[in-house]
Tab-separated table of C-alpha atoms in Angstrom:
chain	number	residue	atom	x	y	z
A	1	MET	CA	-115.095	5.647	-47.317
A	2	THR	CA	-111.078	5.731	-46.421
A	3	ASP	CA	-109.572	2.568	-45.236
A	4	GLN	CA	-108.195	3.167	-41.490
A	5	SER	CA	-106.607	0.248	-41.436
A	6	SER	CA	-103.367	2.225	-44.047
A	7	PRO	CA	-102.623	5.152	-42.959
A	8	THR	CA	-102.077	7.882	-45.360
A	9	PHE	CA	-100.166	10.268	-41.482
A	10	THR	CA	-99.582	8.702	-38.246
A	11	VAL	CA	-98.513	12.221	-36.062
A	12	SER	CA	-96.602	10.455	-33.297
A	13	PRO	CA	-95.978	11.586	-29.501
A	14	SER	CA	-92.479	11.261	-29.550
A	15	ASP	CA	-91.947	13.644	-32.915
A	16	PHE	CA	-94.696	16.460	-31.834
A	17	ASP	CA	-96.462	18.206	-28.800
A	18	ALA	CA	-99.491	19.829	-30.132
A	19	VAL	CA	-101.282	20.305	-33.453
A	20	ILE	CA	-102.303	23.309	-34.405
A	21	PHE	CA	-106.150	23.438	-37.048
A	22	ASP	CA	-107.679	26.001	-38.995
A	23	LEU	CA	-111.049	25.929	-37.991
A	24	ASP	CA	-112.962	26.258	-41.142
A	25	GLY	CA	-113.173	23.312	-43.891
A	26	VAL	CA	-110.996	21.528	-41.626
A	27	ILE	CA	-113.391	21.310	-37.922
A	28	THR	CA	-116.519	22.776	-39.206
A	29	ASP	CA	-117.962	23.135	-42.586
A	30	THR	CA	-119.465	26.715	-42.654
A	31	ALA	CA	-117.325	26.919	-46.058
A	32	ARG	CA	-121.017	26.838	-48.036
A	33	ILE	CA	-122.160	29.780	-46.369
A	34	HIS	CA	-119.206	31.921	-46.578
A	35	SER	CA	-119.275	31.732	-49.683
A	36	ILE	CA	-122.911	31.703	-50.931
A	37	ALA	CA	-122.178	35.661	-48.279
A	38	TRP	CA	-119.563	36.397	-50.664
A	39	LYS	CA	-121.318	35.833	-54.200
A	40	LYS	CA	-124.313	37.759	-52.601
A	41	LEU	CA	-122.109	40.705	-51.269
A	42	PHE	CA	-119.409	40.850	-54.977
A	43	ASP	CA	-121.280	40.271	-57.663
A	44	ASP	CA	-124.273	43.256	-56.477
A	45	TYR	CA	-121.677	45.310	-56.475
A	46	LEU	CA	-120.042	44.333	-59.650
A	47	GLU	CA	-123.339	45.761	-60.852
A	48	GLN	CA	-123.314	48.115	-59.822
A	49	ARG	CA	-120.168	49.812	-60.946
A	50	THR	CA	-121.246	48.068	-64.268
A	51	ALA	CA	-124.783	50.319	-63.777
A	52	ARG	CA	-122.545	53.538	-62.618
A	53	PHE	CA	-119.985	53.585	-65.021
A	54	GLY	CA	-120.126	50.610	-68.265
A	55	GLU	CA	-117.580	48.391	-66.533
A	56	GLN	CA	-117.933	44.600	-67.654
A	57	HIS	CA	-116.350	41.594	-64.317
A	58	GLU	CA	-117.089	38.089	-64.853
A	59	PRO	CA	-119.044	37.566	-61.429
A	60	PHE	CA	-117.776	36.030	-58.732
A	61	ASP	CA	-117.380	31.643	-59.187
A	62	PRO	CA	-117.727	29.731	-55.687
A	63	ASN	CA	-115.639	27.212	-56.189
A	64	VAL	CA	-112.311	28.832	-58.348
A	65	ASP	CA	-112.574	31.604	-56.926
A	66	TYR	CA	-113.620	31.229	-53.457
A	67	ARG	CA	-110.237	29.122	-52.762
A	68	GLN	CA	-108.397	31.593	-54.682
A	69	TYR	CA	-109.049	35.058	-53.374
A	70	VAL	CA	-110.881	34.453	-49.806
A	71	ASP	CA	-110.444	31.122	-48.106
A	72	GLY	CA	-108.084	31.117	-45.634
A	73	LYS	CA	-108.090	34.896	-45.591
A	74	PRO	CA	-108.580	38.469	-42.965
A	75	ARG	CA	-112.049	39.118	-44.660
A	76	TYR	CA	-110.581	42.872	-45.605
A	77	GLN	CA	-107.427	40.975	-47.306
A	78	GLY	CA	-110.131	38.845	-49.113
A	79	VAL	CA	-112.363	41.756	-50.190
A	80	LYS	CA	-108.558	43.442	-51.601
A	81	SER	CA	-107.589	39.791	-52.821
A	82	PHE	CA	-110.732	39.229	-55.223
A	83	LEU	CA	-111.225	42.570	-56.115
A	84	ALA	CA	-107.814	43.417	-57.355
A	85	SER	CA	-108.299	39.764	-60.323
A	86	ARG	CA	-111.211	42.357	-61.514
A	87	GLY	CA	-109.246	45.101	-61.785
A	88	VAL	CA	-110.712	47.044	-59.421
A	89	GLU	CA	-108.253	49.466	-56.937
A	90	ILE	CA	-110.699	51.224	-54.438
A	91	PRO	CA	-110.153	52.917	-51.152
A	92	PHE	CA	-109.058	50.384	-48.087
A	93	GLY	CA	-110.610	53.038	-45.330
A	94	ASP	CA	-111.059	52.281	-41.781
A	95	PRO	CA	-112.443	48.721	-39.515
A	96	GLN	CA	-115.100	51.422	-37.905
A	97	ASP	CA	-116.903	51.927	-41.874
A	98	SER	CA	-120.187	51.174	-42.163
A	99	PRO	CA	-121.427	48.242	-44.387
A	100	ASP	CA	-122.679	51.517	-47.394
A	101	GLN	CA	-119.547	52.452	-47.588
A	102	GLU	CA	-117.608	51.313	-50.855
A	103	THR	CA	-114.091	50.596	-49.169
A	104	VAL	CA	-112.114	48.094	-48.640
A	105	CYS	CA	-113.505	48.017	-45.192
A	106	GLY	CA	-117.122	48.385	-45.595
A	107	LEU	CA	-117.697	46.113	-48.439
A	108	GLY	CA	-115.858	43.181	-45.571
A	109	ASN	CA	-117.503	44.943	-42.982
A	110	LYS	CA	-121.593	44.718	-45.156
A	111	LYS	CA	-120.678	40.748	-45.682
A	112	ASN	CA	-120.353	39.899	-42.262
A	113	PRO	CA	-124.025	40.046	-41.660
A	114	MET	CA	-124.597	38.329	-44.003
A	115	PHE	CA	-122.742	35.235	-43.065
A	116	LEU	CA	-124.388	34.949	-39.546
A	117	GLU	CA	-127.401	35.102	-40.760
A	118	GLY	CA	-126.708	32.273	-42.339
A	119	LEU	CA	-124.720	30.883	-40.080
A	120	GLU	CA	-128.577	31.533	-37.528
A	121	THR	CA	-130.129	29.635	-40.358
A	122	HIS	CA	-128.683	26.625	-41.201
A	123	GLY	CA	-125.830	26.203	-38.367
A	124	ALA	CA	-122.358	24.960	-38.249
A	125	ASP	CA	-121.680	21.790	-40.171
A	126	VAL	CA	-119.037	19.510	-37.884
A	127	TYR	CA	-116.502	16.864	-39.590
A	128	GLN	CA	-117.173	14.577	-36.541
A	129	SER	CA	-113.907	12.042	-37.858
A	130	SER	CA	-111.848	15.786	-37.131
A	131	VAL	CA	-113.164	16.080	-33.438
A	132	ASP	CA	-112.348	11.349	-33.392
A	133	PHE	CA	-108.921	12.783	-34.714
A	134	ILE	CA	-108.227	15.668	-31.582
A	135	HIS	CA	-109.833	13.278	-29.225
A	136	GLN	CA	-106.758	10.637	-30.642
A	137	LEU	CA	-104.299	13.201	-30.058
A	138	HIS	CA	-105.802	14.298	-26.347
A	139	ALA	CA	-105.391	10.259	-25.192
A	140	GLN	CA	-102.129	10.566	-25.975
A	141	GLY	CA	-101.196	14.020	-24.796
A	142	ILE	CA	-100.159	16.061	-27.306
A	143	ARG	CA	-101.977	19.221	-27.390
A	144	THR	CA	-104.364	21.508	-29.491
A	145	ALA	CA	-105.352	25.740	-30.783
A	146	ILE	CA	-107.624	26.803	-33.087
A	147	VAL	CA	-106.443	29.194	-35.410
A	148	SER	CA	-108.353	31.309	-37.625
A	149	SER	CA	-108.878	33.883	-40.133
A	150	SER	CA	-112.582	34.388	-39.334
A	151	LYS	CA	-113.751	37.031	-36.667
A	152	ASN	CA	-116.449	34.712	-35.328
A	153	CYS	CA	-115.074	31.697	-35.166
A	154	ALA	CA	-115.286	32.400	-30.832
A	155	THR	CA	-119.089	31.835	-32.236
A	156	ILE	CA	-118.958	29.352	-35.038
A	157	LEU	CA	-117.314	27.259	-31.687
A	158	LYS	CA	-119.950	28.286	-29.103
A	159	VAL	CA	-122.653	27.058	-32.127
A	160	ALA	CA	-120.752	24.287	-32.897
A	161	GLY	CA	-120.124	22.871	-28.636
A	162	LEU	CA	-115.920	22.904	-29.984
A	163	THR	CA	-114.561	25.187	-27.060
A	164	HIS	CA	-113.839	23.199	-25.329
A	165	LEU	CA	-111.377	20.947	-27.903
A	166	PHE	CA	-108.784	23.619	-27.613
A	167	GLU	CA	-106.809	24.816	-25.163
A	168	VAL	CA	-105.551	27.876	-27.651
A	169	LYS	CA	-107.287	30.702	-29.897
A	170	VAL	CA	-105.982	33.012	-32.361
A	171	ASP	CA	-108.437	34.065	-34.831
A	172	GLY	CA	-109.640	37.499	-36.553
A	173	LEU	CA	-110.465	39.221	-33.836
A	174	ASP	CA	-107.386	38.632	-31.327
A	175	GLY	CA	-104.682	38.643	-34.414
A	176	GLU	CA	-106.426	42.670	-35.330
A	177	ARG	CA	-106.595	44.045	-32.001
A	178	MET	CA	-102.583	42.526	-31.779
A	179	GLY	CA	-101.250	43.886	-35.333
A	180	LEU	CA	-100.263	39.817	-36.413
A	181	LYS	CA	-100.562	39.752	-40.604
A	182	GLY	CA	-102.860	37.038	-41.738
A	183	LYS	CA	-102.595	34.113	-43.516
A	184	PRO	CA	-99.810	33.440	-45.582
A	185	GLU	CA	-97.905	35.036	-43.219
A	186	PRO	CA	-97.448	32.352	-39.647
A	187	ASP	CA	-98.098	34.971	-37.156
A	188	THR	CA	-101.346	33.586	-35.953
A	189	PHE	CA	-100.038	30.911	-36.017
A	190	LEU	CA	-96.032	31.314	-34.586
A	191	GLU	CA	-99.040	33.178	-31.655
A	192	ALA	CA	-100.586	30.394	-31.428
A	193	ALA	CA	-97.750	27.663	-30.590
A	194	HIS	CA	-96.215	30.469	-28.315
A	195	VAL	CA	-99.048	30.697	-25.815
A	196	MET	CA	-98.762	27.498	-25.960
A	197	GLY	CA	-94.880	26.927	-24.622
A	198	ILE	CA	-94.703	24.533	-28.018
A	199	ASP	CA	-91.640	25.035	-30.619
A	200	PRO	CA	-93.114	25.623	-33.915
A	201	ALA	CA	-90.699	22.593	-34.936
A	202	ARG	CA	-92.754	20.152	-32.596
A	203	SER	CA	-96.036	21.043	-34.131
A	204	ILE	CA	-98.124	20.639	-36.650
A	205	VAL	CA	-100.201	22.657	-38.752
A	206	VAL	CA	-103.327	20.853	-40.123
A	207	GLU	CA	-104.989	23.333	-43.012
A	208	ASP	CA	-107.599	22.766	-46.032
A	209	ALA	CA	-106.853	26.949	-47.920
A	210	ILE	CA	-103.595	27.267	-49.720
A	211	SER	CA	-102.738	30.408	-47.619
A	212	GLY	CA	-102.625	28.477	-44.664
A	213	VAL	CA	-100.707	25.613	-45.367
A	214	GLN	CA	-98.383	28.859	-46.929
A	215	ALA	CA	-98.453	30.549	-43.410
A	216	GLY	CA	-96.995	26.815	-42.335
A	217	ARG	CA	-94.959	26.198	-44.251
A	218	LYS	CA	-93.747	29.794	-43.502
A	219	GLY	CA	-94.148	29.627	-40.277
A	220	ASN	CA	-91.187	26.958	-40.190
A	221	PHE	CA	-93.446	24.158	-38.635
A	222	GLY	CA	-92.784	20.698	-37.955
A	223	PHE	CA	-95.305	19.465	-40.364
A	224	VAL	CA	-97.371	21.234	-42.256
A	225	LEU	CA	-101.108	18.605	-43.231
A	226	GLY	CA	-103.408	19.197	-45.858
A	227	ILE	CA	-107.167	18.676	-46.104
A	228	ASP	CA	-108.643	18.414	-49.757
A	229	ARG	CA	-111.888	18.763	-49.319
A	230	THR	CA	-112.118	19.770	-53.696
A	231	GLY	CA	-110.897	17.666	-55.461
A	232	HIS	CA	-108.053	20.441	-55.151
A	233	PRO	CA	-104.615	18.197	-53.759
A	234	ASP	CA	-102.240	19.651	-55.755
A	235	ASP	CA	-102.986	23.190	-54.783
A	236	LEU	CA	-101.892	22.261	-51.477
A	237	SER	CA	-98.492	20.395	-51.874
A	238	GLU	CA	-97.656	22.936	-54.628
A	239	ASN	CA	-98.392	25.574	-51.749
A	240	GLY	CA	-96.705	23.698	-48.727
A	241	ALA	CA	-98.442	20.806	-47.177
A	242	ASP	CA	-96.501	17.926	-46.917
A	243	VAL	CA	-98.628	15.429	-46.832
A	244	VAL	CA	-102.203	15.862	-47.961
A	245	VAL	CA	-105.409	13.613	-46.868
A	246	LYS	CA	-109.126	14.034	-48.107
A	247	ASP	CA	-110.386	13.544	-44.218
A	248	LEU	CA	-108.604	13.182	-41.254
A	249	VAL	CA	-109.895	9.768	-40.872
A	250	GLU	CA	-107.008	8.642	-43.084
A	251	VAL	CA	-104.432	10.357	-39.709
A	252	THR	CA	-103.919	8.325	-37.046
A	253	VAL	CA	-101.678	8.661	-34.070
A	254	SER	CA	-99.261	6.160	-32.687
A	255	GLN	CA	-99.511	5.902	-28.728
A	256	ALA	CA	-95.941	7.194	-27.064
A	257	ASP	CA	-92.659	5.316	-26.668
A	258	SER	CA	-90.768	6.238	-24.168
A	259	SER	CA	-88.025	3.919	-25.223
A	260	ALA	CA	-87.589	6.962	-27.547
A	261	LEU	CA	-86.766	9.491	-24.974
A	262	PRO	CA	-83.393	10.168	-23.950
A	263	SER	CA	-82.553	9.055	-20.645
A	264	ALA	CA	-81.210	11.312	-18.487
A	265	MET	CA	-78.236	9.485	-16.553
A	266	GLY	CA	-77.186	8.782	-19.635
A	267	LYS	CA	-77.046	12.345	-21.035
A	268	PHE	CA	-75.325	13.272	-17.784
A	269	ALA	CA	-72.791	14.180	-18.958
A	270	ASP	CA	-74.618	17.332	-21.143
A	271	PHE	CA	-75.597	17.792	-17.801
A	272	ALA	CA	-73.452	18.322	-16.010
A	273	GLN	CA	-71.838	20.890	-18.384
A	274	GLN	CA	-73.931	22.824	-18.547
A	275	LEU	CA	-74.536	23.341	-14.969
A	276	LYS	CA	-70.708	24.204	-14.576
A	277	GLY	CA	-70.769	27.597	-13.097
A	278	LYS	CA	-74.284	27.886	-12.606
A	279	HIS	CA	-76.827	27.789	-9.381
A	280	LEU	CA	-79.791	24.475	-10.277
A	281	ALA	CA	-82.606	24.910	-9.165
A	282	LEU	CA	-84.139	21.811	-9.169
A	283	PHE	CA	-88.882	21.524	-9.934
A	284	LEU	CA	-89.794	18.713	-9.419
A	285	ASP	CA	-93.008	16.967	-9.362
A	286	TYR	CA	-94.769	14.415	-6.859
A	287	ASP	CA	-96.916	11.785	-8.406
A	288	GLY	CA	-94.788	9.556	-10.140
A	289	THR	CA	-91.009	11.184	-9.299
A	290	LEU	CA	-90.620	11.250	-6.229
A	291	THR	CA	-93.279	7.919	-5.869
A	292	PRO	CA	-94.358	5.350	-8.310
A	293	ILE	CA	-97.325	5.300	-10.166
A	294	VAL	CA	-99.738	4.148	-8.462
A	295	GLU	CA	-104.094	3.105	-8.514
A	296	ARG	CA	-105.163	5.811	-6.259
A	297	PRO	CA	-103.582	9.215	-5.538
A	298	GLU	CA	-103.935	8.082	-1.774
A	299	TRP	CA	-101.775	5.380	-2.334
A	300	ALA	CA	-98.674	8.241	-3.459
A	301	VAL	CA	-96.739	8.094	-0.077
A	302	MET	CA	-92.887	9.124	-0.617
A	303	ALA	CA	-90.208	7.060	0.537
A	304	GLU	CA	-87.706	7.252	3.520
A	305	SER	CA	-84.840	6.888	1.248
A	306	MET	CA	-86.384	9.471	-1.834
A	307	ARG	CA	-86.349	12.318	1.307
A	308	ASP	CA	-83.162	12.239	2.128
A	309	THR	CA	-82.009	12.298	-0.992
A	310	ILE	CA	-84.031	15.314	-1.401
A	311	ARG	CA	-82.725	16.517	2.198
A	312	LYS	CA	-79.835	16.341	0.986
A	313	LEU	CA	-79.777	18.282	-2.991
A	314	SER	CA	-82.329	21.712	-0.992
A	315	LYS	CA	-78.659	22.206	1.001
A	316	LEU	CA	-77.333	22.338	-1.670
A	317	CYS	CA	-79.756	23.635	-4.390
A	318	THR	CA	-83.034	26.025	-4.861
A	319	VAL	CA	-85.487	22.957	-4.532
A	320	ALA	CA	-89.132	23.165	-5.230
A	321	VAL	CA	-92.142	20.793	-5.536
A	322	ILE	CA	-94.936	21.511	-8.443
A	323	SER	CA	-97.860	19.559	-7.860
A	324	GLY	CA	-101.971	19.115	-9.522
A	325	ARG	CA	-102.157	17.739	-5.870
A	326	ASP	CA	-103.253	20.167	-3.260
A	327	LEU	CA	-100.608	22.628	-1.562
A	328	ARG	CA	-101.424	21.328	1.846
A	329	ASP	CA	-102.075	18.064	0.952
A	330	VAL	CA	-98.253	18.081	-0.929
A	331	GLN	CA	-96.659	19.658	2.035
A	332	LYS	CA	-98.058	16.963	4.374
A	333	LEU	CA	-96.823	13.662	2.003
A	334	VAL	CA	-93.291	15.757	1.626
A	335	GLN	CA	-92.386	15.960	5.712
A	336	MET	CA	-89.825	19.104	4.458
A	337	GLU	CA	-90.928	22.451	4.900
A	338	GLU	CA	-87.041	23.986	3.926
A	339	LEU	CA	-88.365	23.336	0.170
A	340	PHE	CA	-90.361	25.620	-2.471
A	341	PHE	CA	-94.579	24.322	-2.742
A	342	ALA	CA	-96.490	25.363	-5.800
A	343	GLY	CA	-99.898	23.246	-5.090
A	344	SER	CA	-103.537	22.918	-7.891
A	345	HIS	CA	-100.811	23.174	-10.776
A	346	GLY	CA	-99.558	26.093	-9.649
A	347	PHE	CA	-102.744	27.899	-8.419
A	348	ASP	CA	-101.798	27.730	-4.579
A	349	ILE	CA	-97.817	28.692	-4.406
A	350	GLU	CA	-95.368	29.172	-0.291
A	351	GLY	CA	-92.182	29.015	0.244
A	352	PRO	CA	-90.331	28.088	3.561
A	353	ALA	CA	-90.394	29.738	6.777
A	354	GLY	CA	-88.231	33.068	6.596
A	355	LYS	CA	-88.380	32.260	2.938
A	356	LYS	CA	-91.858	34.145	2.489
A	357	VAL	CA	-92.874	33.388	-1.422
A	358	GLU	CA	-97.063	33.844	-1.623
A	359	ASN	CA	-99.138	33.265	-4.519
A	360	GLN	CA	-102.573	32.350	-4.140
A	361	GLN	CA	-105.184	32.609	-7.755
A	362	ASP	CA	-109.065	34.007	-7.739
A	363	LEU	CA	-110.584	32.325	-4.805
A	364	ASN	CA	-113.604	33.390	-6.766
A	365	PHE	CA	-113.197	30.297	-8.221
A	366	ILE	CA	-113.889	28.589	-6.426
A	367	PRO	CA	-117.528	27.765	-6.154
A	368	LEU	CA	-117.767	27.396	-10.181
A	369	LEU	CA	-115.391	24.023	-8.925
A	370	ASP	CA	-117.986	23.071	-6.265
A	371	GLY	CA	-120.476	22.837	-9.064
A	372	ALA	CA	-118.652	21.418	-10.933
A	373	GLU	CA	-117.468	18.386	-8.049
A	374	LYS	CA	-120.748	17.748	-7.833
A	375	ARG	CA	-121.926	17.579	-11.304
A	376	LEU	CA	-119.558	15.092	-12.239
A	377	ARG	CA	-119.885	13.161	-8.774
A	378	GLU	CA	-123.461	12.582	-10.027
A	379	HIS	CA	-122.947	11.805	-13.870
A	380	LEU	CA	-120.023	9.659	-13.045
A	381	THR	CA	-121.195	6.977	-10.322
A	382	GLY	CA	-122.351	4.613	-12.915
A	383	ILE	CA	-119.350	3.909	-13.999
A	384	GLU	CA	-116.979	1.966	-11.565
A	385	GLY	CA	-113.230	2.037	-11.428
A	386	SER	CA	-113.940	6.722	-12.144
A	387	LEU	CA	-112.428	8.537	-9.686
A	388	VAL	CA	-113.312	12.028	-8.664
A	389	GLU	CA	-110.724	13.615	-6.427
A	390	ARG	CA	-111.610	17.084	-5.344
A	391	LYS	CA	-108.155	19.417	-5.332
A	392	LYS	CA	-109.061	23.911	-4.240
A	393	PHE	CA	-108.611	24.721	-7.891
A	394	SER	CA	-109.089	21.732	-9.519
A	395	ILE	CA	-110.728	18.543	-10.243
A	396	ALA	CA	-109.143	15.383	-11.120
A	397	VAL	CA	-111.428	12.297	-12.979
A	398	HIS	CA	-108.774	9.813	-12.727
A	399	TYR	CA	-110.070	6.715	-15.302
A	400	ARG	CA	-107.523	4.665	-14.560
A	401	LEU	CA	-108.767	2.344	-13.391
A	402	VAL	CA	-111.638	2.174	-16.040
A	403	SER	CA	-112.417	-0.101	-18.728
A	404	ASP	CA	-110.791	0.429	-22.302
A	405	GLU	CA	-114.597	0.867	-23.160
A	406	GLN	CA	-115.348	2.957	-20.690
A	407	ILE	CA	-112.890	5.582	-20.848
A	408	ALA	CA	-114.588	6.818	-23.621
A	409	ALA	CA	-117.910	7.183	-21.519
A	410	VAL	CA	-115.716	9.205	-18.349
A	411	GLU	CA	-114.716	11.747	-21.221
A	412	LYS	CA	-118.226	12.487	-22.360
A	413	VAL	CA	-119.218	13.518	-18.300
A	414	VAL	CA	-116.596	15.728	-18.677
A	415	ASP	CA	-116.462	17.168	-21.995
A	416	ASP	CA	-119.735	18.015	-21.580
A	417	LEU	CA	-119.806	19.952	-17.767
A	418	ILE	CA	-116.414	21.940	-19.450
A	419	ALA	CA	-119.031	23.215	-23.349
A	420	ALA	CA	-121.793	23.799	-20.572
A	421	GLU	CA	-118.687	26.017	-18.346
A	422	PRO	CA	-116.851	27.705	-20.523
A	423	LYS	CA	-115.038	29.732	-17.217
A	424	ILE	CA	-113.490	25.804	-17.162
A	425	LYS	CA	-110.728	23.783	-18.871
A	426	LYS	CA	-109.466	20.581	-19.224
A	427	THR	CA	-105.875	19.462	-19.248
A	428	TYR	CA	-104.957	16.290	-18.959
A	429	GLY	CA	-102.238	14.068	-17.247
A	430	LYS	CA	-101.070	10.361	-16.989
A	431	LYS	CA	-104.975	8.434	-16.401
A	432	VAL	CA	-106.919	11.448	-15.404
A	433	PHE	CA	-108.300	14.679	-17.343
A	434	ASP	CA	-107.461	17.290	-14.962
A	435	LEU	CA	-110.632	20.159	-15.333
A	436	GLN	CA	-108.955	23.962	-13.710
A	437	PRO	CA	-109.719	27.460	-13.627
A	438	ASN	CA	-109.690	28.859	-17.472
A	439	ILE	CA	-107.589	30.552	-17.516
A	440	ASP	CA	-103.229	31.452	-17.992
A	441	TRP	CA	-101.998	29.601	-15.829
A	442	ASN	CA	-100.036	26.048	-15.463
A	443	LYS	CA	-96.967	24.697	-14.060
A	444	GLY	CA	-94.858	26.072	-17.165
A	445	LYS	CA	-96.254	29.666	-15.232
A	446	ALA	CA	-95.340	28.374	-11.817
A	447	VAL	CA	-92.118	28.099	-12.534
A	448	HIS	CA	-91.530	31.048	-13.770
A	449	TRP	CA	-93.246	32.835	-11.769
A	450	LEU	CA	-91.055	31.338	-8.925
A	451	LEU	CA	-88.064	32.291	-10.500
A	452	LYS	CA	-88.510	35.821	-10.498
A	453	ALA	CA	-89.795	35.922	-6.776
A	454	LEU	CA	-86.257	34.447	-5.561
A	455	GLY	CA	-84.122	36.399	-8.240
A	456	LEU	CA	-83.656	33.208	-10.042
A	457	ASP	CA	-84.806	34.180	-13.714
A	458	ARG	CA	-80.639	34.933	-14.295
A	459	PRO	CA	-77.857	34.224	-16.584
A	460	ASP	CA	-76.073	32.103	-13.421
A	461	VAL	CA	-78.996	29.258	-12.756
A	462	LEU	CA	-79.551	26.692	-14.201
A	463	PRO	CA	-83.853	25.738	-14.319
A	464	VAL	CA	-84.528	22.318	-14.824
A	465	PHE	CA	-87.827	20.321	-14.931
A	466	MET	CA	-88.289	16.540	-13.400
A	467	GLY	CA	-91.064	15.190	-14.028
A	468	ASP	CA	-93.021	12.296	-15.743
A	469	ASP	CA	-95.642	13.026	-18.174
A	470	VAL	CA	-96.443	15.355	-21.058
């Protein structure tokens, strides 16, 4: 096993905001099941061609041909690529073709039931080192997504119990629906970064396939990390990987270094220049921004001097408070009716009197969160220092007062709940896990919604968000 004290590569939160993973060969090990299915499909078909046309073809090689022609590629592209290597050309057909049709799509559709049968029989093996690495990323506020050419991605994640680890999933079904080109083109990776709202230059692509590292390089991602589990590291490095490791145990995650961030006051002249001739729209977090960081949420009280400053600002520009707290809770704490407020991470939005702006997400999630809250309280009661804070549209699990040895136990309780209830997702704050409805909504979306609702989505408006965490 690689010595963890001498890592090959270290991921720093000051350099990267997200890591986008391939699935098979990186997180799960279903390559053997895929390879068996591909070999049976191609060998049977080539034997049929020998019987019909007298053609002679080399059978499918699970090592060479798997990596070269099908690994990491969309299924139909893999079929076409391998057949071309044997000098065989058949009509592409249509994705609706039946498995007995002699088309690229027909053969691809024939392979999928073979794979699913193998998956049901053998299950999906998981690389525990990869799961551990993802937990390290989350602990430092680095977000994660999964990108796979497989149309079975969701099934594999569910079978392996890994769905909750990824904020965003872009798979073969999504690619087909959206008309995205498969690997080695970067479309699916770029889509994942787009959905997360992350600059590809501040994202890492983790891949074990040649086509995957090629896609990462073509997409101009900040770093392409190759995983070589087959003894062919040069294949990955020569096709775009910046670093190649045998396993993610060789990669570490450093703690966020706040000193590496530029000082807002030190950059004030740049900010003033950007603001010239524009209207300022100021969005403020509450905890840690308008108040100091405290050990318990009820201790976060806004100072009168801060309140006076915000009141003066509100007379000069648009001011909104965007908080993870309940809407009524943050309104009560701020005590300024003239502001706009978005509570529950943007799920509950309201404007001041005379400027009616309301947006409330689906109330049907509330009973679901009620059940989750009950389960969390039952399972966390024995972990000293843990605190469950219920909000209207979310649940905060605080671990600031939990001993370092017990933090993993707190996260396991949260992860077990997420695995059992896919309609809830986990997000991260400072010493807190936030559980929210698993829909495409967050503080950033709330800011965009407010800008549009207030007619501030214009070139002459400079939106500024001030917060204290990722």
